[in-house]
Amino acid sequence: ARALEVGQWLQWQQDEATVRGKLSWRSSVTENCIFVNRKGMKVAEMTLNEIAGLFRKEQAQVLEDMNTPVMDRALTAMLGALNDTKGGDAPA
């Protein structure tokens, strides 16, 4: 949890729901962290200990690609799918 940097996205389980939030602010004094959604609205406030507990229980994960534009992610996914289907019956 201490390795998280401002701007990184997390996904975690909260009250039977999956929540995504970007670490927007972290206090060096109180160790409180504020997470916001894509619109900049606050979705959660947690301490580093609470975040670490979610990681220990495997209820949270860091999302790697969230700062990449959605079109770039979509094109990358489509190219990956095409590469996965290449081969089969088609001649080389």
N, CA, C and O atoms as CSV, one atom per row, in Angstrom:
chain,resi,resn,atom,element,x,y,z
A,1,ALA,N,N,0.827,-1.194,0.000
A,1,ALA,CA,C,0.000,0.000,0.000
A,1,ALA,C,C,0.870,1.257,0.000
A,1,ALA,O,O,0.516,2.261,-0.619
A,2,ARG,N,N,1.997,1.200,0.688
A,2,ARG,CA,C,2.879,2.371,0.730
A,2,ARG,C,C,3.478,2.677,-0.640
A,2,ARG,O,O,3.853,3.820,-0.902
A,3,ALA,N,N,3.576,1.679,-1.518
A,3,ALA,CA,C,4.173,1.875,-2.835
A,3,ALA,C,C,3.212,2.552,-3.819
A,3,ALA,O,O,3.629,2.965,-4.901
A,4,LEU,N,N,1.941,2.666,-3.456
A,4,LEU,CA,C,0.972,3.318,-4.344
A,4,LEU,C,C,1.356,4.777,-4.553
A,4,LEU,O,O,1.755,5.474,-3.621
A,5,GLU,N,N,1.226,5.216,-5.788
A,5,GLU,CA,C,1.527,6.600,-6.119
A,5,GLU,C,C,0.260,7.330,-6.513
A,5,GLU,O,O,-0.675,6.726,-7.038
A,6,VAL,N,N,0.228,8.617,-6.262
A,6,VAL,CA,C,-0.904,9.424,-6.680
A,6,VAL,C,C,-1.064,9.271,-8.192
A,6,VAL,O,O,-0.095,9.381,-8.943
A,7,GLY,N,N,-2.283,9.018,-8.623
A,7,GLY,CA,C,-2.571,8.804,-10.044
A,7,GLY,C,C,-2.801,7.346,-10.399
A,7,GLY,O,O,-3.333,7.050,-11.469
A,8,GLN,N,N,-2.407,6.422,-9.514
A,8,GLN,CA,C,-2.625,5.007,-9.791
A,8,GLN,C,C,-4.076,4.631,-9.510
A,8,GLN,O,O,-4.715,5.180,-8.612
A,9,TRP,N,N,-4.575,3.693,-10.291
A,9,TRP,CA,C,-5.953,3.215,-10.154
A,9,TRP,C,C,-5.972,1.899,-9.393
A,9,TRP,O,O,-5.111,1.041,-9.585
A,10,LEU,N,N,-6.967,1.753,-8.525
A,10,LEU,CA,C,-7.203,0.511,-7.792
A,10,LEU,C,C,-8.613,0.034,-8.081
A,10,LEU,O,O,-9.501,0.814,-8.426
A,11,GLN,N,N,-8.790,-1.257,-7.932
A,11,GLN,CA,C,-10.116,-1.862,-7.951
A,11,GLN,C,C,-10.228,-2.683,-6.684
A,11,GLN,O,O,-9.322,-3.453,-6.366
A,12,TRP,N,N,-11.335,-2.533,-5.946
A,12,TRP,CA,C,-11.478,-3.262,-4.694
A,12,TRP,C,C,-12.936,-3.634,-4.463
A,12,TRP,O,O,-13.848,-3.081,-5.077
A,13,GLN,N,N,-13.123,-4.579,-3.566
A,13,GLN,CA,C,-14.464,-5.024,-3.163
A,13,GLN,C,C,-14.911,-4.182,-1.979
A,13,GLN,O,O,-14.175,-4.017,-1.006
A,14,GLN,N,N,-16.133,-3.650,-2.072
A,14,GLN,CA,C,-16.687,-2.847,-0.984
A,14,GLN,C,C,-18.184,-3.112,-0.916
A,14,GLN,O,O,-18.917,-2.794,-1.852
A,15,ASP,N,N,-18.636,-3.690,0.182
A,15,ASP,CA,C,-20.059,-3.966,0.381
A,15,ASP,C,C,-20.666,-4.731,-0.795
A,15,ASP,O,O,-21.678,-4.308,-1.355
A,16,GLU,N,N,-20.055,-5.848,-1.169
A,16,GLU,CA,C,-20.568,-6.710,-2.237
A,16,GLU,C,C,-20.480,-6.080,-3.627
A,16,GLU,O,O,-21.010,-6.646,-4.583
A,17,ALA,N,N,-19.830,-4.931,-3.766
A,17,ALA,CA,C,-19.696,-4.266,-5.065
A,17,ALA,C,C,-18.213,-4.079,-5.391
A,17,ALA,O,O,-17.365,-4.018,-4.501
A,18,THR,N,N,-17.928,-3.990,-6.684
A,18,THR,CA,C,-16.579,-3.698,-7.132
A,18,THR,C,C,-16.473,-2.200,-7.388
A,18,THR,O,O,-17.295,-1.623,-8.099
A,19,VAL,N,N,-15.456,-1.578,-6.805
A,19,VAL,CA,C,-15.264,-0.131,-6.920
A,19,VAL,C,C,-13.915,0.125,-7.578
A,19,VAL,O,O,-12.929,-0.548,-7.279
A,20,ARG,N,N,-13.883,1.105,-8.475
A,20,ARG,CA,C,-12.634,1.550,-9.080
A,20,ARG,C,C,-12.394,2.996,-8.681
A,20,ARG,O,O,-13.307,3.821,-8.701
A,21,GLY,N,N,-11.158,3.287,-8.321
A,21,GLY,CA,C,-10.836,4.654,-7.941
A,21,GLY,C,C,-9.373,4.968,-8.190
A,21,GLY,O,O,-8.507,4.097,-8.114
A,22,LYS,N,N,-9.121,6.225,-8.488
A,22,LYS,CA,C,-7.754,6.705,-8.691
A,22,LYS,C,C,-7.298,7.385,-7.413
A,22,LYS,O,O,-8.015,8.210,-6.847
A,23,LEU,N,N,-6.095,7.031,-6.960
A,23,LEU,CA,C,-5.538,7.678,-5.784
A,23,LEU,C,C,-5.280,9.134,-6.131
A,23,LEU,O,O,-4.401,9.455,-6.931
A,24,SER,N,N,-6.055,9.997,-5.519
A,24,SER,CA,C,-5.994,11.420,-5.829
A,24,SER,C,C,-5.130,12.189,-4.835
A,24,SER,O,O,-4.501,13.185,-5.192
A,25,TRP,N,N,-5.102,11.722,-3.583
A,25,TRP,CA,C,-4.371,12.441,-2.538
A,25,TRP,C,C,-4.014,11.477,-1.416
A,25,TRP,O,O,-4.795,10.595,-1.058
A,26,ARG,N,N,-2.808,11.665,-0.867
A,26,ARG,CA,C,-2.386,10.867,0.289
A,26,ARG,C,C,-1.685,11.790,1.267
A,26,ARG,O,O,-0.770,12.526,0.900
A,27,SER,N,N,-2.125,11.743,2.519
A,27,SER,CA,C,-1.525,12.558,3.571
A,27,SER,C,C,-0.286,11.867,4.112
A,27,SER,O,O,-0.330,10.691,4.475
A,28,SER,N,N,0.807,12.593,4.166
A,28,SER,CA,C,2.024,12.030,4.751
A,28,SER,C,C,1.965,12.030,6.275
A,28,SER,O,O,2.761,11.358,6.930
A,29,VAL,N,N,1.018,12.785,6.840
A,29,VAL,CA,C,0.887,12.870,8.295
A,29,VAL,C,C,-0.065,11.795,8.819
A,29,VAL,O,O,0.297,11.019,9.703
A,30,THR,N,N,-1.288,11.751,8.271
A,30,THR,CA,C,-2.309,10.825,8.784
A,30,THR,C,C,-2.385,9.511,8.019
A,30,THR,O,O,-3.050,8.573,8.460
A,31,GLU,N,N,-1.703,9.436,6.863
A,31,GLU,CA,C,-1.740,8.265,5.988
A,31,GLU,C,C,-3.133,7.996,5.426
A,31,GLU,O,O,-3.425,6.871,5.020
A,32,ASN,N,N,-3.996,9.012,5.396
A,32,ASN,CA,C,-5.300,8.883,4.741
A,32,ASN,C,C,-5.121,9.037,3.242
A,32,ASN,O,O,-4.292,9.820,2.778
A,33,CYS,N,N,-5.909,8.279,2.493
A,33,CYS,CA,C,-5.874,8.326,1.036
A,33,CYS,C,C,-7.280,8.601,0.521
A,33,CYS,O,O,-8.259,8.050,1.025
A,34,ILE,N,N,-7.367,9.462,-0.491
A,34,ILE,CA,C,-8.657,9.760,-1.119
A,34,ILE,C,C,-8.618,9.235,-2.538
A,34,ILE,O,O,-7.665,9.470,-3.282
A,35,PHE,N,N,-9.681,8.515,-2.903
A,35,PHE,CA,C,-9.826,7.952,-4.235
A,35,PHE,C,C,-11.002,8.620,-4.935
A,35,PHE,O,O,-12.041,8.877,-4.327
A,36,VAL,N,N,-10.820,8.899,-6.230
A,36,VAL,CA,C,-11.868,9.536,-7.023
A,36,VAL,C,C,-12.173,8.673,-8.249
A,36,VAL,O,O,-11.368,7.836,-8.658
A,37,ASN,N,N,-13.367,8.900,-8.826
A,37,ASN,CA,C,-13.728,8.193,-10.055
A,37,ASN,C,C,-13.253,8.996,-11.259
A,37,ASN,O,O,-12.541,9.988,-11.102
A,38,ARG,N,N,-13.641,8.576,-12.459
A,38,ARG,CA,C,-13.206,9.253,-13.691
A,38,ARG,C,C,-13.704,10.686,-13.783
A,38,ARG,O,O,-13.101,11.511,-14.469
A,39,LYS,N,N,-14.798,10.985,-13.099
A,39,LYS,CA,C,-15.343,12.340,-13.119
A,39,LYS,C,C,-14.737,13.219,-12.030
A,39,LYS,O,O,-15.070,14.400,-11.930
A,40,GLY,N,N,-13.856,12.654,-11.220
A,40,GLY,CA,C,-13.226,13.417,-10.150
A,40,GLY,C,C,-14.021,13.453,-8.860
A,40,GLY,O,O,-13.673,14.183,-7.932
A,41,MET,N,N,-15.089,12.670,-8.796
A,41,MET,CA,C,-15.914,12.609,-7.587
A,41,MET,C,C,-15.303,11.606,-6.604
A,41,MET,O,O,-14.863,10.525,-6.995
A,42,LYS,N,N,-15.284,11.982,-5.332
A,42,LYS,CA,C,-14.727,11.118,-4.291
A,42,LYS,C,C,-15.552,9.839,-4.174
A,42,LYS,O,O,-16.774,9.885,-4.028
A,43,VAL,N,N,-14.859,8.683,-4.242
A,43,VAL,CA,C,-15.533,7.394,-4.085
A,43,VAL,C,C,-15.137,6.691,-2.796
A,43,VAL,O,O,-15.861,5.816,-2.321
A,44,ALA,N,N,-13.988,7.068,-2.221
A,44,ALA,CA,C,-13.564,6.413,-0.978
A,44,ALA,C,C,-12.459,7.209,-0.303
A,44,ALA,O,O,-11.696,7.935,-0.939
A,45,GLU,N,N,-12.407,7.042,1.002
A,45,GLU,CA,C,-11.300,7.558,1.812
A,45,GLU,C,C,-10.876,6.420,2.719
A,45,GLU,O,O,-11.680,5.903,3.495
A,46,MET,N,N,-9.615,6.029,2.622
A,46,MET,CA,C,-9.094,4.906,3.403
A,46,MET,C,C,-7.703,5.235,3.913
A,46,MET,O,O,-6.996,6.071,3.351
A,47,THR,N,N,-7.327,4.560,4.987
A,47,THR,CA,C,-5.957,4.673,5.479
A,47,THR,C,C,-5.093,3.647,4.744
A,47,THR,O,O,-5.606,2.719,4.120
A,48,LEU,N,N,-3.785,3.830,4.828
A,48,LEU,CA,C,-2.888,2.852,4.213
A,48,LEU,C,C,-3.077,1.468,4.829
A,48,LEU,O,O,-2.961,0.460,4.133
A,49,ASN,N,N,-3.367,1.412,6.130
A,49,ASN,CA,C,-3.609,0.116,6.776
A,49,ASN,C,C,-4.847,-0.571,6.214
A,49,ASN,O,O,-4.854,-1.790,6.043
A,50,GLU,N,N,-5.895,0.197,5.926
A,50,GLU,CA,C,-7.104,-0.387,5.343
A,50,GLU,C,C,-6.827,-0.903,3.932
A,50,GLU,O,O,-7.303,-1.972,3.550
A,51,ILE,N,N,-6.060,-0.143,3.166
A,51,ILE,CA,C,-5.709,-0.578,1.807
A,51,ILE,C,C,-4.859,-1.839,1.865
A,51,ILE,O,O,-5.081,-2.778,1.100
A,52,ALA,N,N,-3.887,-1.861,2.771
A,52,ALA,CA,C,-3.035,-3.046,2.926
A,52,ALA,C,C,-3.867,-4.261,3.304
A,52,ALA,O,O,-3.601,-5.366,2.829
A,53,GLY,N,N,-4.881,-4.069,4.160
A,53,GLY,CA,C,-5.767,-5.174,4.533
A,53,GLY,C,C,-6.526,-5.718,3.332
A,53,GLY,O,O,-6.707,-6.929,3.211
A,54,LEU,N,N,-6.974,-4.829,2.436
A,54,LEU,CA,C,-7.657,-5.286,1.220
A,54,LEU,C,C,-6.713,-6.101,0.342
A,54,LEU,O,O,-7.111,-7.118,-0.225
A,55,PHE,N,N,-5.460,-5.655,0.229
A,55,PHE,CA,C,-4.475,-6.407,-0.551
A,55,PHE,C,C,-4.211,-7.772,0.089
A,55,PHE,O,O,-4.126,-8.782,-0.610
A,56,ARG,N,N,-4.082,-7.802,1.419
A,56,ARG,CA,C,-3.819,-9.075,2.107
A,56,ARG,C,C,-4.959,-10.065,1.899
A,56,ARG,O,O,-4.722,-11.264,1.750
A,57,LYS,N,N,-6.195,-9.568,1.888
A,57,LYS,CA,C,-7.364,-10.430,1.689
A,57,LYS,C,C,-7.663,-10.673,0.214
A,57,LYS,O,O,-8.669,-11.294,-0.129
A,58,GLU,N,N,-6.787,-10.180,-0.651
A,58,GLU,CA,C,-6.940,-10.293,-2.102
A,58,GLU,C,C,-8.274,-9.715,-2.569
A,58,GLU,O,O,-8.916,-10.249,-3.474
A,59,GLN,N,N,-8.676,-8.615,-1.936
A,59,GLN,CA,C,-9.903,-7.916,-2.319
A,59,GLN,C,C,-9.597,-6.631,-3.071
A,59,GLN,O,O,-10.510,-5.866,-3.382
A,60,ALA,N,N,-8.326,-6.382,-3.369
A,60,ALA,CA,C,-7.938,-5.179,-4.112
A,60,ALA,C,C,-6.810,-5.525,-5.068
A,60,ALA,O,O,-6.002,-6.420,-4.820
A,61,GLN,N,N,-6.784,-4.785,-6.169
A,61,GLN,CA,C,-5.691,-4.945,-7.123
A,61,GLN,C,C,-5.417,-3.612,-7.807
A,61,GLN,O,O,-6.313,-2.784,-7.972
A,62,VAL,N,N,-4.169,-3.423,-8.200
A,62,VAL,CA,C,-3.778,-2.224,-8.932
A,62,VAL,C,C,-4.156,-2.435,-10.390
A,62,VAL,O,O,-3.877,-3.491,-10.959
A,63,LEU,N,N,-4.785,-1.445,-10.993
A,63,LEU,CA,C,-5.132,-1.494,-12.415
A,63,LEU,C,C,-4.041,-0.773,-13.187
A,63,LEU,O,O,-3.802,0.415,-12.970
A,64,GLU,N,N,-3.388,-1.481,-14.078
A,64,GLU,CA,C,-2.203,-0.954,-14.749
A,64,GLU,C,C,-2.509,0.012,-15.888
A,64,GLU,O,O,-1.823,1.025,-16.024
A,65,ASP,N,N,-3.522,-0.272,-16.714
A,65,ASP,CA,C,-3.729,0.433,-17.978
A,65,ASP,C,C,-4.648,1.634,-17.909
A,65,ASP,O,O,-4.945,2.217,-18.952
A,66,MET,N,N,-5.106,2.027,-16.763
A,66,MET,CA,C,-6.204,2.985,-16.675
A,66,MET,C,C,-5.862,4.387,-17.185
A,66,MET,O,O,-6.774,5.160,-17.480
A,67,ASN,N,N,-4.595,4.734,-17.297
A,67,ASN,CA,C,-4.254,6.055,-17.810
A,67,ASN,C,C,-4.071,6.066,-19.326
A,67,ASN,O,O,-3.867,7.120,-19.928
A,68,THR,N,N,-4.148,4.875,-19.940
A,68,THR,CA,C,-4.081,4.783,-21.387
A,68,THR,C,C,-5.462,5.105,-21.949
A,68,THR,O,O,-6.459,4.595,-21.438
A,69,PRO,N,N,-5.549,5.930,-22.980
A,69,PRO,CA,C,-6.860,6.257,-23.554
A,69,PRO,C,C,-7.632,5.013,-23.964
A,69,PRO,O,O,-7.046,4.022,-24.400
A,70,VAL,N,N,-8.956,5.073,-23.821
A,70,VAL,CA,C,-9.802,3.916,-24.064
A,70,VAL,C,C,-9.663,3.392,-25.496
A,70,VAL,O,O,-9.703,2.179,-25.702
A,71,MET,N,N,-9.504,4.258,-26.475
A,71,MET,CA,C,-9.347,3.791,-27.858
A,71,MET,C,C,-8.054,3.002,-28.029
A,71,MET,O,O,-8.033,1.997,-28.740
A,72,ASP,N,N,-6.988,3.442,-27.391
A,72,ASP,CA,C,-5.727,2.699,-27.469
A,72,ASP,C,C,-5.874,1.323,-26.842
A,72,ASP,O,O,-5.377,0.334,-27.381
A,73,ARG,N,N,-6.563,1.257,-25.696
A,73,ARG,CA,C,-6.783,-0.045,-25.039
A,73,ARG,C,C,-7.640,-0.945,-25.908
A,73,ARG,O,O,-7.377,-2.144,-26.002
A,74,ALA,N,N,-8.679,-0.380,-26.558
A,74,ALA,CA,C,-9.566,-1.176,-27.409
A,74,ALA,C,C,-8.803,-1.721,-28.616
A,74,ALA,O,O,-8.952,-2.893,-28.962
A,75,LEU,N,N,-7.996,-0.890,-29.254
A,75,LEU,CA,C,-7.218,-1.348,-30.409
A,75,LEU,C,C,-6.210,-2.421,-30.014
A,75,LEU,O,O,-6.020,-3.396,-30.740
A,76,THR,N,N,-5.572,-2.243,-28.877
A,76,THR,CA,C,-4.619,-3.247,-28.394
A,76,THR,C,C,-5.326,-4.575,-28.132
A,76,THR,O,O,-4.799,-5.637,-28.463
A,77,ALA,N,N,-6.510,-4.516,-27.540
A,77,ALA,CA,C,-7.277,-5.740,-27.274
A,77,ALA,C,C,-7.694,-6.419,-28.576
A,77,ALA,O,O,-7.629,-7.643,-28.690
A,78,MET,N,N,-8.125,-5.619,-29.564
A,78,MET,CA,C,-8.530,-6.206,-30.855
A,78,MET,C,C,-7.345,-6.851,-31.557
A,78,MET,O,O,-7.472,-7.946,-32.105
A,79,LEU,N,N,-6.197,-6.187,-31.548
A,79,LEU,CA,C,-5.009,-6.774,-32.172
A,79,LEU,C,C,-4.594,-8.064,-31.473
A,79,LEU,O,O,-4.193,-9.031,-32.121
A,80,GLY,N,N,-4.692,-8.070,-30.159
A,80,GLY,CA,C,-4.382,-9.292,-29.410
A,80,GLY,C,C,-5.321,-10.428,-29.773
A,80,GLY,O,O,-4.887,-11.569,-29.931
A,81,ALA,N,N,-6.615,-10.123,-29.907
A,81,ALA,CA,C,-7.593,-11.148,-30.287
A,81,ALA,C,C,-7.319,-11.659,-31.693
A,81,ALA,O,O,-7.419,-12.861,-31.940
A,82,LEU,N,N,-6.974,-10.769,-32.619
A,82,LEU,CA,C,-6.641,-11.200,-33.982
A,82,LEU,C,C,-5.409,-12.086,-34.003
A,82,LEU,O,O,-5.363,-13.084,-34.722
A,83,ASN,N,N,-4.426,-11.723,-33.221
A,83,ASN,CA,C,-3.209,-12.549,-33.158
A,83,ASN,C,C,-3.495,-13.913,-32.553
A,83,ASN,O,O,-2.879,-14.905,-32.945
A,84,ASP,N,N,-4.422,-13.976,-31.602
A,84,ASP,CA,C,-4.776,-15.253,-30.982
A,84,ASP,C,C,-5.492,-16.163,-31.963
A,84,ASP,O,O,-5.336,-17.382,-31.892
A,85,THR,N,N,-6.273,-15.601,-32.877
A,85,THR,CA,C,-7.026,-16.429,-33.833
A,85,THR,C,C,-6.221,-16.740,-35.084
A,85,THR,O,O,-6.613,-17.603,-35.870
A,86,LYS,N,N,-5.114,-16.058,-35.280
A,86,LYS,CA,C,-4.278,-16.307,-36.463
A,86,LYS,C,C,-3.669,-17.696,-36.364
A,86,LYS,O,O,-3.398,-18.173,-35.262
A,87,GLY,N,N,-3.459,-18.322,-37.447
A,87,GLY,CA,C,-2.878,-19.659,-37.434
A,87,GLY,C,C,-3.912,-20.627,-37.949
A,87,GLY,O,O,-4.152,-20.679,-39.156
A,88,GLY,N,N,-4.533,-21.393,-37.078
A,88,GLY,CA,C,-5.625,-22.301,-37.409
A,88,GLY,C,C,-5.569,-22.894,-38.796
A,88,GLY,O,O,-4.601,-23.571,-39.142
A,89,ASP,N,N,-6.609,-22.648,-39.610
A,89,ASP,CA,C,-6.730,-23.221,-40.955
A,89,ASP,C,C,-6.163,-22.330,-42.047
A,89,ASP,O,O,-6.027,-22.769,-43.189
A,90,ALA,N,N,-5.830,-21.091,-41.720
A,90,ALA,CA,C,-5.366,-20.164,-42.750
A,90,ALA,C,C,-3.949,-20.522,-43.178
A,90,ALA,O,O,-3.116,-20.889,-42.350
A,91,PRO,N,N,-3.677,-20.411,-44.501
A,91,PRO,CA,C,-2.312,-20.691,-44.949
A,91,PRO,C,C,-1.350,-19.605,-44.493
A,91,PRO,O,O,-1.737,-18.452,-44.302
A,92,ALA,N,N,-0.111,-19.987,-44.324
A,92,ALA,CA,C,0.883,-19.044,-43.813
A,92,ALA,C,C,1.352,-18.068,-44.829
A,92,ALA,O,O,2.190,-17.218,-44.528
